[in-house]
Amino acid sequence: MSLFIGSHRIEIASTGSTNDDLRALVEGGGSLSEGTVIWTHEQTKGRGQLGASWHSVPGESLTFSVLFRPTFLLPAESFRMGVVVSLAFSDFVQGLMPERSDVRIKWPNDLYAGGRKTGGILIENSLSAHRIETSVVGIGMNVNECGFPEWLPQATSAALETGRSFGLSWVLDGLCTALERRYLQLRAGLWPEMKRQYDERLYRKGEWASYRLPDQEAPFEGMVEGVSDNGVLCLRTQEGELRLFAPRTLRYL
């Protein structure tokens, strides 16, 4: 059980975006405590990284946002919050399906199981000149869905992967506990070990696979080697060249 992540929860039947709701409360001058959670049974305007849409099913998907105040981090260290959340998310999902050895973090913001997407992350930071003031972390997880639209052929859920259904509030409790554990590790100075674990869990790490640049038709073969400390993907080509990619500048095929 967590001590402060999720100790204050705001439950909403339906909303456009829990990230928008939480940011509005923070920007409105309220004294929300770190770890405040807003979660909803239906999110109608969910989005992913850089404006990508997020599909959720009322009563079957878990969508929530958490407020962090990581003022110990410099603006240049903002990727560390992404590592915290990705590791916590993968910790929890791996615990749900211990028989699977392929729960992976797909850079920059997705979680995969069985080669298919089971969840996504959206982090929105508020920065000052010298530190990160607030970090609003949105998580969407496919929990009890047993089918997905045709335009989401790469999606899966905890129910599909395990053959079991799960209570959404129970899943929320578990994710809050995992988030708190990883966040406290970062605060305790364990960044090097966390970064190593993040790289080890990367989707397609050490595997040759096909990729394409958004402005080019021809694919190329590459191998994920890791991610830099500022969140740039490091990909080795078959010609031996190490290429670096910022988010949304590379397409997985």
PDB file of N, CA and C in Angstrom, residues 133-183:
ATOM      1  N   GLU A 133       8.762  22.129 -11.362  1.00  0.00           N
ATOM      2  CA  GLU A 133       7.820  22.486 -10.299  1.00  0.00           C
ATOM      3  C   GLU A 133       6.778  21.387 -10.087  1.00  0.00           C
ATOM      4  N   THR A 134       6.122  20.983 -11.164  1.00  0.00           N
ATOM      5  CA  THR A 134       5.115  19.924 -11.069  1.00  0.00           C
ATOM      6  C   THR A 134       5.238  19.005 -12.273  1.00  0.00           C
ATOM      7  N   SER A 135       4.815  17.782 -12.076  1.00  0.00           N
ATOM      8  CA  SER A 135       4.759  16.794 -13.143  1.00  0.00           C
ATOM      9  C   SER A 135       3.408  16.098 -13.053  1.00  0.00           C
ATOM     10  N   VAL A 136       2.580  16.290 -14.069  1.00  0.00           N
ATOM     11  CA  VAL A 136       1.276  15.633 -14.128  1.00  0.00           C
ATOM     12  C   VAL A 136       1.426  14.393 -14.999  1.00  0.00           C
ATOM     13  N   VAL A 137       1.237  13.238 -14.397  1.00  0.00           N
ATOM     14  CA  VAL A 137       1.473  11.958 -15.060  1.00  0.00           C
ATOM     15  C   VAL A 137       0.137  11.292 -15.349  1.00  0.00           C
ATOM     16  N   GLY A 138      -0.158  11.119 -16.627  1.00  0.00           N
ATOM     17  CA  GLY A 138      -1.373  10.413 -17.026  1.00  0.00           C
ATOM     18  C   GLY A 138      -1.046   8.997 -17.461  1.00  0.00           C
ATOM     19  N   ILE A 139      -1.846   8.043 -16.998  1.00  0.00           N
ATOM     20  CA  ILE A 139      -1.657   6.634 -17.364  1.00  0.00           C
ATOM     21  C   ILE A 139      -2.980   6.081 -17.865  1.00  0.00           C
ATOM     22  N   GLY A 140      -2.918   5.407 -18.994  1.00  0.00           N
ATOM     23  CA  GLY A 140      -4.071   4.667 -19.498  1.00  0.00           C
ATOM     24  C   GLY A 140      -3.690   3.207 -19.619  1.00  0.00           C
ATOM     25  N   MET A 141      -4.502   2.332 -19.079  1.00  0.00           N
ATOM     26  CA  MET A 141      -4.202   0.896 -19.123  1.00  0.00           C
ATOM     27  C   MET A 141      -5.424   0.127 -19.583  1.00  0.00           C
ATOM     28  N   ASN A 142      -5.208  -0.763 -20.558  1.00  0.00           N
ATOM     29  CA  ASN A 142      -6.259  -1.675 -21.002  1.00  0.00           C
ATOM     30  C   ASN A 142      -6.344  -2.816 -19.992  1.00  0.00           C
ATOM     31  N   VAL A 143      -7.446  -2.851 -19.266  1.00  0.00           N
ATOM     32  CA  VAL A 143      -7.551  -3.823 -18.175  1.00  0.00           C
ATOM     33  C   VAL A 143      -8.455  -4.996 -18.546  1.00  0.00           C
ATOM     34  N   ASN A 144      -9.740  -4.733 -18.781  1.00  0.00           N
ATOM     35  CA  ASN A 144     -10.706  -5.820 -18.973  1.00  0.00           C
ATOM     36  C   ASN A 144     -11.277  -5.909 -20.384  1.00  0.00           C
ATOM     37  N   GLU A 145     -10.742  -5.164 -21.340  1.00  0.00           N
ATOM     38  CA  GLU A 145     -11.238  -5.251 -22.716  1.00  0.00           C
ATOM     39  C   GLU A 145     -10.995  -6.647 -23.287  1.00  0.00           C
ATOM     40  N   CYS A 146     -11.970  -7.140 -24.012  1.00  0.00           N
ATOM     41  CA  CYS A 146     -11.820  -8.436 -24.681  1.00  0.00           C
ATOM     42  C   CYS A 146     -11.830  -8.293 -26.192  1.00  0.00           C
ATOM     43  N   GLY A 147     -11.856  -7.074 -26.684  1.00  0.00           N
ATOM     44  CA  GLY A 147     -11.817  -6.812 -28.117  1.00  0.00           C
ATOM     45  C   GLY A 147     -11.488  -5.362 -28.365  1.00  0.00           C
ATOM     46  N   PHE A 148     -10.900  -5.073 -29.531  1.00  0.00           N
ATOM     47  CA  PHE A 148     -10.497  -3.715 -29.870  1.00  0.00           C
ATOM     48  C   PHE A 148     -10.925  -3.386 -31.290  1.00  0.00           C
ATOM     49  N   PRO A 149     -11.071  -2.096 -31.608  1.00  0.00           N
ATOM     50  CA  PRO A 149     -11.426  -1.710 -32.975  1.00  0.00           C
ATOM     51  C   PRO A 149     -10.379  -2.190 -33.980  1.00  0.00           C
ATOM     52  N   GLU A 150     -10.799  -2.298 -35.244  1.00  0.00           N
ATOM     53  CA  GLU A 150      -9.891  -2.759 -36.285  1.00  0.00           C
ATOM     54  C   GLU A 150      -8.689  -1.840 -36.447  1.00  0.00           C
ATOM     55  N   TRP A 151      -8.880  -0.553 -36.104  1.00  0.00           N
ATOM     56  CA  TRP A 151      -7.766   0.383 -36.272  1.00  0.00           C
ATOM     57  C   TRP A 151      -6.754   0.303 -35.122  1.00  0.00           C
ATOM     58  N   LEU A 152      -6.963  -0.654 -34.217  1.00  0.00           N
ATOM     59  CA  LEU A 152      -5.992  -0.886 -33.139  1.00  0.00           C
ATOM     60  C   LEU A 152      -5.559  -2.350 -33.126  1.00  0.00           C
ATOM     61  N   PRO A 153      -4.930  -2.812 -34.218  1.00  0.00           N
ATOM     62  CA  PRO A 153      -4.562  -4.237 -34.285  1.00  0.00           C
ATOM     63  C   PRO A 153      -3.462  -4.629 -33.318  1.00  0.00           C
ATOM     64  N   GLN A 154      -2.719  -3.641 -32.799  1.00  0.00           N
ATOM     65  CA  GLN A 154      -1.599  -3.942 -31.909  1.00  0.00           C
ATOM     66  C   GLN A 154      -1.957  -3.825 -30.438  1.00  0.00           C
ATOM     67  N   ALA A 155      -3.252  -3.730 -30.106  1.00  0.00           N
ATOM     68  CA  ALA A 155      -3.665  -3.531 -28.711  1.00  0.00           C
ATOM     69  C   ALA A 155      -3.967  -4.858 -28.028  1.00  0.00           C
ATOM     70  N   THR A 156      -3.730  -4.893 -26.726  1.00  0.00           N
ATOM     71  CA  THR A 156      -4.106  -6.026 -25.902  1.00  0.00           C
ATOM     72  C   THR A 156      -4.517  -5.507 -24.531  1.00  0.00           C
ATOM     73  N   SER A 157      -4.917  -6.400 -23.659  1.00  0.00           N
ATOM     74  CA  SER A 157      -5.335  -6.002 -22.311  1.00  0.00           C
ATOM     75  C   SER A 157      -4.863  -7.029 -21.304  1.00  0.00           C
ATOM     76  N   ALA A 158      -4.930  -6.652 -20.034  1.00  0.00           N
ATOM     77  CA  ALA A 158      -4.572  -7.603 -18.977  1.00  0.00           C
ATOM     78  C   ALA A 158      -5.482  -8.823 -19.018  1.00  0.00           C
ATOM     79  N   ALA A 159      -6.764  -8.603 -19.317  1.00  0.00           N
ATOM     80  CA  ALA A 159      -7.707  -9.724 -19.371  1.00  0.00           C
ATOM     81  C   ALA A 159      -7.376 -10.683 -20.514  1.00  0.00           C
ATOM     82  N   LEU A 160      -7.044 -10.131 -21.690  1.00  0.00           N
ATOM     83  CA  LEU A 160      -6.699 -10.989 -22.819  1.00  0.00           C
ATOM     84  C   LEU A 160      -5.419 -11.771 -22.565  1.00  0.00           C
ATOM     85  N   GLU A 161      -4.477 -11.151 -21.888  1.00  0.00           N
ATOM     86  CA  GLU A 161      -3.188 -11.803 -21.663  1.00  0.00           C
ATOM     87  C   GLU A 161      -3.225 -12.839 -20.548  1.00  0.00           C
ATOM     88  N   THR A 162      -4.155 -12.690 -19.615  1.00  0.00           N
ATOM     89  CA  THR A 162      -4.176 -13.589 -18.450  1.00  0.00           C
ATOM     90  C   THR A 162      -5.412 -14.472 -18.375  1.00  0.00           C
ATOM     91  N   GLY A 163      -6.468 -14.115 -19.112  1.00  0.00           N
ATOM     92  CA  GLY A 163      -7.723 -14.855 -19.004  1.00  0.00           C
ATOM     93  C   GLY A 163      -8.506 -14.540 -17.749  1.00  0.00           C
ATOM     94  N   ARG A 164      -8.138 -13.448 -17.056  1.00  0.00           N
ATOM     95  CA  ARG A 164      -8.830 -13.054 -15.832  1.00  0.00           C
ATOM     96  C   ARG A 164      -9.292 -11.601 -15.949  1.00  0.00           C
ATOM     97  N   SER A 165     -10.288 -11.243 -15.161  1.00  0.00           N
ATOM     98  CA  SER A 165     -10.717  -9.847 -15.081  1.00  0.00           C
ATOM     99  C   SER A 165     -10.230  -9.265 -13.753  1.00  0.00           C
ATOM    100  N   PHE A 166     -10.140  -7.942 -13.721  1.00  0.00           N
ATOM    101  CA  PHE A 166      -9.563  -7.267 -12.560  1.00  0.00           C
ATOM    102  C   PHE A 166     -10.415  -6.062 -12.173  1.00  0.00           C
ATOM    103  N   GLY A 167     -10.533  -5.822 -10.874  1.00  0.00           N
ATOM    104  CA  GLY A 167     -11.217  -4.627 -10.394  1.00  0.00           C
ATOM    105  C   GLY A 167     -10.378  -3.396 -10.678  1.00  0.00           C
ATOM    106  N   LEU A 168     -10.981  -2.368 -11.257  1.00  0.00           N
ATOM    107  CA  LEU A 168     -10.211  -1.190 -11.638  1.00  0.00           C
ATOM    108  C   LEU A 168      -9.628  -0.471 -10.426  1.00  0.00           C
ATOM    109  N   SER A 169     -10.356  -0.414  -9.329  1.00  0.00           N
ATOM    110  CA  SER A 169      -9.818   0.251  -8.138  1.00  0.00           C
ATOM    111  C   SER A 169      -8.643  -0.530  -7.567  1.00  0.00           C
ATOM    112  N   TRP A 170      -8.696  -1.856  -7.675  1.00  0.00           N
ATOM    113  CA  TRP A 170      -7.573  -2.691  -7.226  1.00  0.00           C
ATOM    114  C   TRP A 170      -6.348  -2.442  -8.089  1.00  0.00           C
ATOM    115  N   VAL A 171      -6.547  -2.329  -9.405  1.00  0.00           N
ATOM    116  CA  VAL A 171      -5.436  -2.031 -10.314  1.00  0.00           C
ATOM    117  C   VAL A 171      -4.853  -0.660 -10.004  1.00  0.00           C
ATOM    118  N   LEU A 172      -5.734   0.314  -9.734  1.00  0.00           N
ATOM    119  CA  LEU A 172      -5.260   1.648  -9.371  1.00  0.00           C
ATOM    120  C   LEU A 172      -4.424   1.610  -8.103  1.00  0.00           C
ATOM    121  N   ASP A 173      -4.867   0.868  -7.102  1.00  0.00           N
ATOM    122  CA  ASP A 173      -4.082   0.731  -5.863  1.00  0.00           C
ATOM    123  C   ASP A 173      -2.685   0.196  -6.166  1.00  0.00           C
ATOM    124  N   GLY A 174      -2.616  -0.840  -6.984  1.00  0.00           N
ATOM    125  CA  GLY A 174      -1.338  -1.454  -7.291  1.00  0.00           C
ATOM    126  C   GLY A 174      -0.409  -0.532  -8.061  1.00  0.00           C
ATOM    127  N   LEU A 175      -0.960   0.226  -8.989  1.00  0.00           N
ATOM    128  CA  LEU A 175      -0.135   1.152  -9.760  1.00  0.00           C
ATOM    129  C   LEU A 175       0.362   2.303  -8.888  1.00  0.00           C
ATOM    130  N   CYS A 176      -0.472   2.777  -7.973  1.00  0.00           N
ATOM    131  CA  CYS A 176      -0.033   3.838  -7.050  1.00  0.00           C
ATOM    132  C   CYS A 176       1.125   3.358  -6.184  1.00  0.00           C
ATOM    133  N   THR A 177       1.039   2.127  -5.707  1.00  0.00           N
ATOM    134  CA  THR A 177       2.119   1.567  -4.892  1.00  0.00           C
ATOM    135  C   THR A 177       3.405   1.457  -5.700  1.00  0.00           C
ATOM    136  N   ALA A 178       3.293   0.978  -6.941  1.00  0.00           N
ATOM    137  CA  ALA A 178       4.468   0.836  -7.798  1.00  0.00           C
ATOM    138  C   ALA A 178       5.074   2.195  -8.127  1.00  0.00           C
ATOM    139  N   LEU A 179       4.233   3.194  -8.399  1.00  0.00           N
ATOM    140  CA  LEU A 179       4.726   4.539  -8.699  1.00  0.00           C
ATOM    141  C   LEU A 179       5.476   5.134  -7.508  1.00  0.00           C
ATOM    142  N   GLU A 180       4.916   4.962  -6.326  1.00  0.00           N
ATOM    143  CA  GLU A 180       5.559   5.519  -5.138  1.00  0.00           C
ATOM    144  C   GLU A 180       6.917   4.867  -4.898  1.00  0.00           C
ATOM    145  N   ARG A 181       6.994   3.574  -5.064  1.00  0.00           N
ATOM    146  CA  ARG A 181       8.262   2.858  -4.840  1.00  0.00           C
ATOM    147  C   ARG A 181       9.343   3.371  -5.786  1.00  0.00           C
ATOM    148  N   ARG A 182       9.026   3.491  -7.052  1.00  0.00           N
ATOM    149  CA  ARG A 182      10.019   3.941  -8.025  1.00  0.00           C
ATOM    150  C   ARG A 182      10.362   5.424  -7.839  1.00  0.00           C
ATOM    151  N   TYR A 183       9.384   6.237  -7.493  1.00  0.00           N
ATOM    152  CA  TYR A 183       9.636   7.662  -7.273  1.00  0.00           C
ATOM    153  C   TYR A 183      10.570   7.871  -6.077  1.00  0.00           C
TER     154      TYR A 183
END
